């Protein structure tokens, strides 16, 4: 039996991340980057596929865990029949080799502890060669080597192709373990002082969190989501991954399992907006620079996603040796959606540049040339069908949300020229394009008989993405078409008050069998839409309900199953935490909570 997705907590170093289970087992870790092969892949198979457990031998009581203040340092406390122990897990923000530090500390009494390290490179497939070297255990396989440094009082031994340790902690005693990845062809990495690293890591996160300028209600939830978004940032380039995991299912036992360890323009653009709103100009600037590098080139080559450094080729493959989370197969790496056409990304990119200008982010000389070329290209392509933001693996359609975001692209370009009339661009032509898109969407994308915008032209299906219409300014919140769309989506796509992306019955829309849970960011969009249509109390009530869906350390996955009352999909999910931050700022700001 796999643990629940919400049983995991996140630690990371701004280049990769690990998932730590309640029972003290690290079940997912890719080294040295988010998109590298996993050396712990128990999350998607069994513990024979790699994990690292450090916990009391007597796991009777459910542990209590929390992040230490506004940081990504995780404390897990176990109360056993003989005493209490705490394990602190973190990854120092690196300037050299990636490391995981685990510090076990006796709080009271005497507690017997056990460590089990089972390294399996290449997503749980390759058993490394193990050896001793100057007090360390060293695992080597191909290009990878991992060094385990243990405290002097702890003896390690091999058993069942794993490295084990048994030791006892009494009150005040500490035992620190350091796991370091290093290229196998290079000499031994320098030793890290684990306790000094803990102090530095706490200082780094506290300093960063203190820069948040939001001081309204639910600040703790906002800060935790911002820390999560920061943790999903690849610091060397400024790229932001959608999630640190692959193939956590949208339906248990189903095939809707995708690799999210890449940088979607849409997700990253919305993350930029959240960071700017909270006062993080430096991070926003780093992402803007990543974006300029990634999209450089012909506008018709714009992709919906890129690798961490802007890589364009992300071939999709299946890993048949992994049984999948809760037997959900296939397990995929790479993502074939990279080749899809999604017109909405032009709107998200242009809107991000617009928000960056409004926030006072210093402009880059060539940034406007790129924006201008994107708008000019969109002028000749916005009438084409596409796969839409939900990455439909079926026939292309004229998705209403895609057209609305094409309108956003034209609108933001017009606004830029209105604010900076000396900039190059044909404002009259762009205004005409903006008006044409608006007219067509209102004529072909709105079902007057039902009183709702539909998922695509000529369709009767609904799409939760139409909830963003008032937020992006396509129509005002008090427009009757907006109000009726919000009500219709809420009535027909909700499950126990939470919102699905669209109906998956029959698989006719997305070309895939099975279904999925409610999509958390769509429920945040509903809260935004309720607020914009003059129903703030309902919006705040929904927001507080969504807060209650977070796990015990404040994390959200992609989806939620109201029937089974559990999280689904890749975890933690940037999109969900973007929704939380954006909705909190929209509904509360610095106002008093109801």
XYZ file of C-alpha atoms in Angstrom:
594
model
C 0.000 0.000 0.000
C 1.350 3.396 -0.960
C 1.104 6.222 1.559
C -1.381 8.951 0.701
C 0.042 11.723 -1.464
C -0.653 14.180 1.349
C 1.497 12.049 3.674
C 4.543 13.647 2.059
C 6.418 16.843 2.843
C 8.835 18.731 0.588
C 12.468 19.630 1.149
C 14.693 21.164 -1.515
C 17.727 23.261 -2.377
C 16.402 25.367 -5.317
C 17.806 22.884 -7.836
C 16.026 19.674 -6.926
C 13.655 18.415 -4.245
C 12.821 15.364 -2.148
C 9.562 14.036 -0.710
C 9.661 12.854 2.909
C 6.895 10.531 4.136
C 5.336 10.638 7.591
C 7.159 7.436 8.526
C 10.538 9.093 7.981
C 11.202 7.629 4.543
C 12.450 9.777 1.672
C 10.648 8.129 -1.244
C 11.453 10.525 -4.113
C 14.656 12.337 -5.038
C 16.161 13.234 -8.420
C 19.846 14.205 -8.488
C 21.377 16.560 -9.322
C 18.405 18.397 -10.912
C 14.622 18.262 -10.800
C 14.599 16.465 -14.170
C 17.463 14.057 -13.478
C 16.951 10.350 -12.917
C 15.598 9.476 -9.474
C 17.824 7.654 -6.986
C 14.838 7.216 -4.644
C 11.789 6.104 -6.649
C 9.700 4.232 -4.057
C 6.976 6.814 -4.654
C 6.291 5.217 -8.039
C 7.043 1.618 -7.228
C 8.134 -0.182 -4.084
C 10.873 0.570 -1.610
C 13.055 -1.820 -3.599
C 13.165 1.050 -6.120
C 15.031 3.242 -3.649
C 14.310 5.094 -0.413
C 15.977 6.315 2.781
C 14.196 5.789 6.074
C 15.355 7.225 9.386
C 12.905 6.648 12.244
C 12.348 4.917 15.577
C 12.175 1.129 15.409
C 8.863 1.434 17.292
C 6.429 3.374 15.096
C 3.383 3.174 17.352
C 2.160 6.747 17.490
C 1.456 8.998 14.497
C 4.288 11.533 14.283
C 3.821 15.281 14.503
C 5.653 17.282 11.909
C 6.037 20.900 10.879
C 8.324 23.243 9.045
C 10.533 25.257 11.325
C 9.127 28.750 11.052
C 9.051 30.218 7.557
C 11.569 27.782 6.118
C 11.843 24.503 4.215
C 13.458 22.752 7.202
C 11.219 19.873 8.275
C 10.913 18.625 11.865
C 9.241 15.271 12.579
C 8.648 14.298 16.211
C 7.841 10.757 17.370
C 6.619 9.887 20.841
C 7.435 6.241 21.576
C 6.777 4.131 24.676
C 10.368 4.719 25.823
C 10.902 8.355 24.868
C 10.614 11.117 22.301
C 12.850 11.797 19.307
C 12.973 14.437 16.573
C 14.335 14.075 13.041
C 15.183 17.266 11.139
C 15.409 17.006 7.342
C 16.642 19.683 4.953
C 18.702 20.391 1.859
C 21.192 23.271 2.118
C 20.863 25.863 -0.636
C 23.902 24.699 -2.498
C 26.945 26.328 -3.982
C 28.508 22.942 -4.751
C 27.233 19.335 -4.559
C 23.574 18.604 -3.671
C 23.092 17.223 -0.168
C 20.416 15.928 2.169
C 21.060 16.391 5.877
C 19.133 14.355 8.460
C 19.664 15.111 12.155
C 18.108 12.808 14.754
C 17.872 14.265 18.261
C 16.783 12.693 21.520
C 14.164 14.829 23.266
C 13.367 12.631 26.281
C 13.913 9.092 27.496
C 15.722 6.606 25.302
C 14.701 5.759 21.736
C 16.015 2.972 19.502
C 16.525 4.228 15.939
C 17.065 2.567 12.594
C 18.307 3.887 9.293
C 17.757 2.070 5.978
C 19.359 3.546 2.852
C 18.506 1.819 -0.422
C 19.963 3.681 -3.421
C 18.703 2.810 -6.893
C 19.839 5.015 -9.748
C 17.998 5.628 -13.044
C 14.495 5.716 -11.526
C 14.919 2.662 -9.321
C 16.462 0.371 -11.933
C 20.226 0.364 -11.285
C 21.726 -1.143 -8.119
C 24.994 0.705 -7.403
C 28.314 -0.740 -6.377
C 28.934 0.042 -2.669
C 32.306 0.532 -0.990
C 33.919 2.163 2.054
C 36.144 5.212 1.687
C 37.638 7.140 4.608
C 34.680 6.712 6.930
C 31.998 7.070 4.237
C 29.771 4.637 2.398
C 30.044 5.320 -1.329
C 27.543 4.180 -3.969
C 28.670 4.322 -7.618
C 26.830 3.528 -10.848
C 27.819 5.051 -14.192
C 27.958 8.847 -13.914
C 26.482 8.954 -10.396
C 28.073 8.622 -7.002
C 26.495 9.190 -3.604
C 28.479 9.535 -0.393
C 26.903 8.792 2.991
C 28.632 10.277 6.022
C 27.440 8.976 9.382
C 28.134 10.148 12.943
C 31.040 8.432 14.767
C 28.750 6.633 17.251
C 26.717 4.970 14.478
C 27.904 1.795 12.758
C 26.555 0.915 9.313
C 26.207 -2.532 7.785
C 24.878 -4.024 4.589
C 21.706 -6.103 4.396
C 19.325 -6.946 1.541
C 21.170 -4.616 -0.851
C 20.754 -1.686 1.534
C 22.908 0.214 4.009
C 21.577 0.016 7.558
C 22.308 1.471 10.961
C 20.916 0.784 14.439
C 21.547 3.180 17.303
C 19.986 4.580 20.454
C 19.405 8.236 21.338
C 18.936 9.574 24.831
C 17.884 13.081 25.842
C 20.208 15.694 24.332
C 22.059 13.320 22.012
C 22.238 14.090 18.288
C 23.210 12.002 15.302
C 23.677 13.699 11.919
C 23.686 11.947 8.534
C 24.799 13.681 5.318
C 24.059 12.265 1.855
C 26.008 13.939 -0.952
C 25.701 13.398 -4.719
C 28.805 13.863 -6.836
C 29.821 13.033 -10.418
C 31.491 9.642 -10.187
C 34.583 10.733 -12.131
C 35.429 13.507 -9.680
C 37.247 13.224 -6.335
C 35.481 13.049 -2.988
C 33.371 16.157 -2.265
C 34.319 18.354 0.720
C 32.696 17.447 4.025
C 29.788 19.555 5.277
C 29.250 20.480 8.913
C 25.579 19.435 9.301
C 24.835 21.738 12.219
C 26.406 24.771 10.594
C 24.486 23.899 7.410
C 21.246 23.832 9.438
C 21.861 27.327 10.800
C 22.729 28.683 7.355
C 19.686 27.050 5.736
C 17.349 28.501 8.362
C 18.912 31.934 7.923
C 18.543 31.741 4.131
C 14.826 30.907 4.314
C 14.038 33.373 7.099
C 15.711 36.182 5.197
C 13.800 35.309 2.045
C 10.423 34.951 3.778
C 10.860 38.264 5.587
C 10.795 40.043 2.210
C 7.131 39.168 1.676
C 5.104 42.369 1.784
C 1.726 40.683 2.232
C 0.497 41.160 5.798
C -3.183 40.345 5.519
C -5.293 37.455 6.781
C -4.008 33.919 6.190
C -0.456 35.200 5.896
C 0.909 31.856 7.095
C -0.781 30.017 4.232
C 0.423 32.609 1.718
C 4.015 32.429 2.966
C 3.996 28.631 2.864
C 2.747 28.692 -0.736
C 5.361 31.275 -1.710
C 8.091 29.159 -0.101
C 6.803 26.187 -2.093
C 6.908 28.193 -5.327
C 10.429 29.336 -4.477
C 11.397 25.704 -3.836
C 10.186 24.824 -7.351
C 12.571 27.381 -8.855
C 15.741 26.166 -10.539
C 18.098 28.810 -9.196
C 20.882 28.628 -11.823
C 18.530 29.733 -14.610
C 15.392 31.124 -12.935
C 13.126 28.489 -14.516
C 10.163 27.264 -12.452
C 8.962 23.645 -12.616
C 5.259 22.803 -12.448
C 5.953 20.120 -9.797
C 8.969 18.106 -8.616
C 7.336 14.753 -9.460
C 6.210 12.688 -12.407
C 3.287 10.304 -12.894
C 1.384 10.823 -9.663
C -2.055 9.913 -11.022
C -5.071 12.120 -11.613
C -7.125 8.957 -11.124
C -5.971 6.042 -8.961
C -5.204 3.109 -11.216
C -5.668 5.252 -14.328
C -3.442 6.361 -17.209
C -3.545 10.128 -16.660
C 0.006 10.213 -15.347
C 2.327 12.955 -16.601
C 5.807 14.326 -15.994
C 5.627 17.850 -14.516
C 9.347 18.448 -13.872
C 9.583 21.080 -16.597
C 8.867 24.761 -17.047
C 5.445 25.537 -18.518
C 5.211 29.109 -19.763
C 1.697 29.328 -18.355
C 2.523 28.086 -14.863
C 5.716 30.066 -14.659
C 4.002 33.248 -15.878
C 1.361 32.950 -13.188
C 4.084 32.219 -10.616
C 5.787 35.423 -11.714
C 2.576 37.320 -11.066
C 2.292 35.852 -7.563
C 5.903 36.681 -6.736
C 5.554 40.241 -8.012
C 2.351 40.758 -6.038
C 4.131 39.622 -2.872
C 7.144 41.866 -3.485
C 9.721 39.406 -4.853
C 11.143 41.475 -7.707
C 14.476 39.635 -7.810
C 12.854 36.252 -8.463
C 10.489 37.813 -10.990
C 13.443 39.342 -12.803
C 15.272 36.006 -12.904
C 12.220 34.315 -14.406
C 11.729 37.121 -16.929
C 15.328 36.658 -18.041
C 14.786 32.878 -18.321
C 11.723 33.539 -20.438
C 13.596 35.843 -22.798
C 16.239 33.182 -23.345
C 13.756 30.340 -23.742
C 11.473 32.010 -26.297
C 14.259 33.606 -28.314
C 13.936 32.668 -31.960
C 11.131 32.567 -34.487
C 7.693 33.216 -32.914
C 6.232 30.165 -34.628
C 8.721 28.037 -32.633
C 7.277 29.125 -29.281
C 6.704 26.046 -27.123
C 4.289 25.637 -24.236
C 7.074 24.253 -22.014
C 10.841 24.019 -21.842
C 13.518 22.308 -19.798
C 15.068 23.901 -16.738
C 17.650 25.733 -18.814
C 15.355 26.321 -21.768
C 15.866 22.928 -23.443
C 13.359 22.331 -26.224
C 13.409 18.550 -26.654
C 11.548 16.704 -23.883
C 10.837 13.277 -25.451
C 8.257 11.182 -23.633
C 9.057 7.610 -22.600
C 7.607 4.971 -20.284
C 9.401 3.158 -17.435
C 7.942 -0.369 -17.405
C 9.958 -1.555 -14.384
C 8.015 0.813 -12.078
C 4.566 -0.377 -10.978
C 3.286 3.179 -10.552
C 1.765 4.964 -7.598
C -1.175 2.782 -6.458
C -0.669 0.657 -9.624
C -1.282 3.676 -11.867
C 0.607 3.027 -15.070
C 2.298 3.950 -17.247
C 5.031 5.830 -15.406
C 6.212 8.497 -17.824
C 9.270 10.710 -18.119
C 9.403 13.552 -20.603
C 6.225 15.090 -21.935
C 4.858 14.799 -25.469
C 2.659 17.847 -24.892
C 5.756 19.899 -25.661
C 4.776 19.615 -29.337
C 1.224 20.882 -28.853
C -0.158 24.176 -30.064
C -1.664 26.163 -27.201
C -2.535 29.702 -28.222
C -3.221 30.836 -24.666
C 0.505 30.905 -23.811
C 0.934 34.015 -25.970
C -1.542 35.791 -23.729
C 0.108 34.556 -20.549
C 3.554 35.684 -21.746
C 2.366 39.134 -22.857
C 0.391 39.549 -19.641
C 3.476 38.686 -17.587
C 5.523 41.338 -19.333
C 2.679 43.797 -18.758
C 2.525 43.012 -15.039
C 6.317 43.234 -14.774
C 6.272 46.699 -16.352
C 3.468 47.827 -14.060
C 5.381 46.550 -11.011
C 8.440 48.563 -12.013
C 10.677 45.670 -13.045
C 13.539 47.170 -15.109
C 13.053 46.424 -18.781
C 15.481 44.611 -21.043
C 16.255 46.356 -24.350
C 15.320 43.366 -26.524
C 12.238 42.321 -24.526
C 9.856 44.493 -26.504
C 11.161 43.156 -29.832
C 10.256 39.625 -28.711
C 6.799 40.710 -27.538
C 6.158 42.546 -30.774
C 7.103 39.526 -32.873
C 4.828 37.275 -30.788
C 1.842 39.590 -31.272
C 2.496 39.913 -34.990
C 2.646 36.124 -35.321
C -0.538 35.692 -33.281
C -2.317 38.075 -35.644
C -2.157 35.434 -38.373
C -2.779 32.372 -36.165
C -5.367 33.243 -33.515
C -8.179 31.918 -35.740
C -6.587 28.439 -35.790
C -7.748 25.592 -33.515
C -5.422 24.289 -30.824
C -5.150 21.736 -27.991
C -5.957 24.299 -25.291
C -4.489 24.853 -21.847
C -5.587 21.403 -20.608
C -3.355 19.750 -23.235
C -6.141 17.798 -24.858
C -4.818 14.616 -26.475
C -7.665 14.597 -28.947
C -8.663 16.676 -32.005
C -7.812 20.359 -32.021
C -10.685 22.706 -31.303
C -11.452 26.401 -31.135
C -11.158 26.620 -27.347
C -12.792 29.704 -25.881
C -10.106 30.151 -23.239
C -7.410 30.103 -25.936
C -9.193 32.845 -27.854
C -9.716 34.910 -24.692
C -5.994 34.726 -23.944
C -5.201 35.678 -27.547
C -7.329 38.770 -26.827
C -5.211 39.328 -23.700
C -2.040 39.277 -25.805
C -3.424 41.909 -28.177
C -4.818 43.992 -25.332
C -1.522 44.061 -23.392
C 0.389 44.968 -26.549
C -2.014 47.863 -27.185
C -1.642 49.041 -23.600
C 2.130 48.949 -23.903
C 2.048 51.213 -26.946
C -0.438 53.522 -25.264
C 1.945 53.869 -22.304
C 5.089 54.066 -24.475
C 4.027 55.591 -27.810
C 7.623 55.745 -29.059
C 7.902 51.940 -29.000
C 7.716 50.192 -32.361
C 4.394 48.588 -33.271
C 1.187 49.086 -35.237
C -1.303 50.028 -32.544
C -4.216 50.453 -34.945
C -3.741 46.979 -36.385
C -3.450 45.445 -32.923
C -6.586 47.236 -31.776
C -8.410 45.801 -34.755
C -7.178 42.305 -33.874
C -8.269 42.792 -30.267
C -11.743 43.888 -31.356
C -12.065 41.036 -33.859
C -11.186 38.408 -31.260
C -13.587 39.889 -28.737
C -16.414 39.979 -31.223
C -15.860 36.405 -32.407
C -15.649 34.944 -28.873
C -18.867 36.672 -27.841
C -20.634 35.467 -30.984
C -19.282 31.917 -31.305
C -18.161 31.032 -27.796
C -21.299 32.046 -25.877
C -24.388 29.836 -25.721
C -27.225 32.314 -25.254
C -29.794 29.554 -24.726
C -27.899 28.148 -21.761
C -26.451 31.466 -20.652
C -22.804 30.407 -20.581
C -19.513 30.553 -22.396
C -18.679 27.039 -23.604
C -15.461 25.094 -23.811
C -15.128 25.518 -27.566
C -17.026 26.969 -30.493
C -20.197 25.021 -31.285
C -19.839 22.784 -28.219
C -22.234 22.328 -25.327
C -19.406 21.286 -23.001
C -18.278 23.561 -20.192
C -14.770 24.499 -19.131
C -13.671 25.912 -15.783
C -11.081 27.998 -17.636
C -13.876 30.381 -18.664
C -13.945 31.497 -15.017
C -10.886 33.670 -15.732
C -12.798 35.883 -18.193
C -13.434 38.674 -15.663
C -10.007 38.339 -14.034
C -8.125 39.027 -17.281
C -10.457 41.905 -18.185
C -12.157 40.360 -21.205
C -15.540 41.270 -19.694
C -16.378 42.995 -16.391
C -17.567 40.950 -13.446
C -21.036 42.499 -13.519
C -21.666 41.531 -17.149
C -24.713 39.196 -17.185
C -22.863 36.745 -19.438
C -20.072 36.478 -16.877
C -22.438 36.041 -13.936
C -24.427 33.328 -15.702
C -21.244 31.534 -16.823
C -19.941 31.469 -13.258
C -23.258 30.094 -12.028
C -23.462 27.452 -14.765
C -19.889 26.235 -14.274
C -20.439 26.161 -10.534
C -23.624 24.147 -10.930
C -22.551 21.666 -13.618
C -18.817 21.155 -13.023
C -18.759 21.138 -9.249
C -18.447 18.049 -7.096
C -19.193 18.674 -3.445
C -18.544 22.377 -4.029
C -15.168 21.907 -5.751
C -14.650 22.379 -9.480
C -13.575 19.956 -12.198
C -11.762 21.253 -15.258
C -14.356 19.819 -17.634
C -16.469 16.708 -17.940
C -14.470 13.572 -18.759
C -17.478 11.312 -19.227
C -16.992 9.094 -22.254
C -13.503 10.467 -22.936
C -14.885 12.470 -25.854
C -13.101 15.715 -24.996
C -9.537 14.780 -24.153
C -9.160 11.434 -25.922
C -8.258 9.570 -22.725
C -10.091 6.865 -20.774
C -11.149 7.296 -17.168
C -11.742 10.416 -15.133
C -10.007 12.651 -12.633
C -10.557 14.585 -9.418
C -11.536 18.197 -8.955
C -8.815 20.562 -10.132
C -7.707 22.747 -7.236
C -6.676 25.835 -9.184
C -10.117 25.845 -10.847
C -11.727 26.054 -7.414
C -9.489 29.025 -6.606
C -10.606 30.557 -9.921
C -14.203 30.088 -8.835
C -13.470 31.974 -5.622
C -11.920 34.783 -7.691
C -14.928 34.849 -10.010
C -17.408 34.932 -7.124
C -15.519 37.892 -5.709
C -15.492 39.727 -9.041
C -19.213 39.101 -9.574
C -20.085 40.728 -6.264
C -20.266 37.728 -3.910
C -17.297 38.210 -1.578
C -18.724 36.208 1.346
C -19.214 33.146 -0.836
C -15.741 33.640 -2.285
C -14.132 33.798 1.154
C -16.051 30.777 2.384
C -14.798 28.751 -0.597
C -11.242 29.983 -0.072
C -11.264 28.893 3.567
C -12.577 25.494 2.546
C -9.729 25.147 0.064
C -7.237 26.030 2.795
C -8.592 23.096 4.797
C -7.617 20.713 1.980
C -3.899 21.368 2.505
C -1.965 18.643 4.255
C -0.535 19.063 7.744
C 2.463 21.055 6.455
C 0.436 23.301 4.134
C 0.981 21.591 0.756
C -1.423 20.965 -2.118
C -1.255 18.589 -5.046
C -2.850 19.153 -8.435
C -6.285 17.674 -7.703
C -8.575 16.544 -4.898
C -11.021 13.639 -4.776
C -14.024 14.789 -2.684
C -15.438 11.253 -2.492
C -12.265 9.590 -1.205
C -11.169 12.821 0.541
C -7.583 12.630 -0.657
C -5.207 14.526 -2.895
C -4.381 13.398 -6.432
C -1.851 14.324 -9.090
C 1.696 15.632 -9.001
C 2.782 17.112 -5.697
C 3.259 19.777 -4.605
C 1.754 21.540 -7.575
C 2.785 25.089 -8.498
C -0.586 25.780 -10.148
C -2.481 25.067 -6.899
C -0.206 27.234 -4.781
C -0.340 30.011 -7.383
C -4.113 29.882 -7.043
C -3.897 30.112 -3.253
C -1.612 33.145 -3.296
C -3.548 34.949 -6.021
C -6.924 34.378 -4.396
C -5.681 35.414 -0.948
C -4.327 38.681 -2.361
C -7.503 39.307 -4.362
C -9.966 38.549 -1.560
C -8.195 39.905 1.461
C -5.247 42.116 0.635
C -4.477 43.836 3.919
C -8.117 43.856 5.020
C -9.554 42.259 8.132
C -10.833 38.720 7.634
C -14.522 38.071 8.128
